[in-house]
CSV table of C-alpha atoms in Angstrom, one decimal:
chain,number,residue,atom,x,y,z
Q,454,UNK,CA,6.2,-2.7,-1.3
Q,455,UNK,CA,3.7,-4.7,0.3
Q,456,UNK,CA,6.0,-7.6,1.8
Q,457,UNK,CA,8.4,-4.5,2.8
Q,458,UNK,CA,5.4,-3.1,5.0
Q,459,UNK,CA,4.8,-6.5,6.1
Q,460,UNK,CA,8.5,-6.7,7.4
Q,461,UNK,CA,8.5,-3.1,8.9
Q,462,UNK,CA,5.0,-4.0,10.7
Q,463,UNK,CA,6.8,-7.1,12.2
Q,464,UNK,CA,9.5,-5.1,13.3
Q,465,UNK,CA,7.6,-2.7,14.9
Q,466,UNK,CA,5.6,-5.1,17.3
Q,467,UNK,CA,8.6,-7.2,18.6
Q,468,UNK,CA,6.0,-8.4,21.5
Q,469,UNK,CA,4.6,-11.1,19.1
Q,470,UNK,CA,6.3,-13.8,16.8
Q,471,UNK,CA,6.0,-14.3,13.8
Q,472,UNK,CA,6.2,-17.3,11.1
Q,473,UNK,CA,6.8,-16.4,7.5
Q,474,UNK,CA,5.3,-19.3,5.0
Q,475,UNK,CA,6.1,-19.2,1.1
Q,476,UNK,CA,5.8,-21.0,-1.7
Q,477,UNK,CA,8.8,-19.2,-3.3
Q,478,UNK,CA,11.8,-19.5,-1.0
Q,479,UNK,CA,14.0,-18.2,-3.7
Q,480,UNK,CA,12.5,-14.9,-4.1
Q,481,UNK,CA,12.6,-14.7,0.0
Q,482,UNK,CA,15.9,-15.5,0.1
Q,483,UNK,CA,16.9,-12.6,-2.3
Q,484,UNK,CA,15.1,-10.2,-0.9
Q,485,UNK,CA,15.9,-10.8,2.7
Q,486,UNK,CA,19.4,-10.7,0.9
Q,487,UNK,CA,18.9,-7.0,-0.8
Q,488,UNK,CA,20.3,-3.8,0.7
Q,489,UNK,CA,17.4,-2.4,-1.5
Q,490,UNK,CA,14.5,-4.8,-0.4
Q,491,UNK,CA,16.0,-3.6,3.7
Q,492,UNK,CA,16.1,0.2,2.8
Q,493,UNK,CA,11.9,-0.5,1.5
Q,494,UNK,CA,11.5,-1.8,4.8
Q,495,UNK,CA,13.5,1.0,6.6
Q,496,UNK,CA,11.0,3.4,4.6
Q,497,UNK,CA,7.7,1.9,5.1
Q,498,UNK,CA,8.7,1.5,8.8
Q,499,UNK,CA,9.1,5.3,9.2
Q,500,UNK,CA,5.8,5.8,7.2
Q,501,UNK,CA,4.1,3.3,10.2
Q,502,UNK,CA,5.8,5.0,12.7
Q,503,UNK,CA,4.5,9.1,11.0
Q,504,UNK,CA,1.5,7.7,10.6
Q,505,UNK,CA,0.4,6.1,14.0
Q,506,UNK,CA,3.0,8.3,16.2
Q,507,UNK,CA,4.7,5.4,17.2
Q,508,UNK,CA,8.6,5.6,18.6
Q,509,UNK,CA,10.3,2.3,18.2
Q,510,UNK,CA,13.6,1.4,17.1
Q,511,UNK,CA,13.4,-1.1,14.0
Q,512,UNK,CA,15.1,-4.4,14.9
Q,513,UNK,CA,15.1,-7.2,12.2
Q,514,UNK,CA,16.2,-10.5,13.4
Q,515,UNK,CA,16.7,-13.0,10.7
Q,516,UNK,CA,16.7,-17.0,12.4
Q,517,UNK,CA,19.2,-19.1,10.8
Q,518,UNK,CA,21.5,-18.2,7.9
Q,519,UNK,CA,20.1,-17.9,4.3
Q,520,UNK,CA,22.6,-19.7,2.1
């Protein structure tokens, strides 16, 4: 849940970039990979957006391809 609010908090403030560092690629590279780990992000986006009032239209952009 927490790296799902992380992601819906990046894609609610597309004025600023941001650079992801992990020790465990593997698990990033599932997740970024899951419907399910998308739909978390999806909800804790719309909690953000309920909670502070805030109208923006969620926009992940993945760089590169995850193999």
């Amino acid at each position: 849940d927490f790296i799902a609010h992380a992601f819906a908090i990046m894609a609610l403030t597309p004025q600023h970039t941001y650079q992801i560092l992990t020790k465990r690629h593997g698990r990033m590279r599932s997740l970024l990979g899951s419907h399910d780990f998308l739909a978390l992000v999806e909800i804790a986006r719309t909690a953000v957006v309920e909670r502070f009032g805030v109208e923006l239209e969620l926009e992940l952009k993945i760089m590169g391809e995850v193999q």
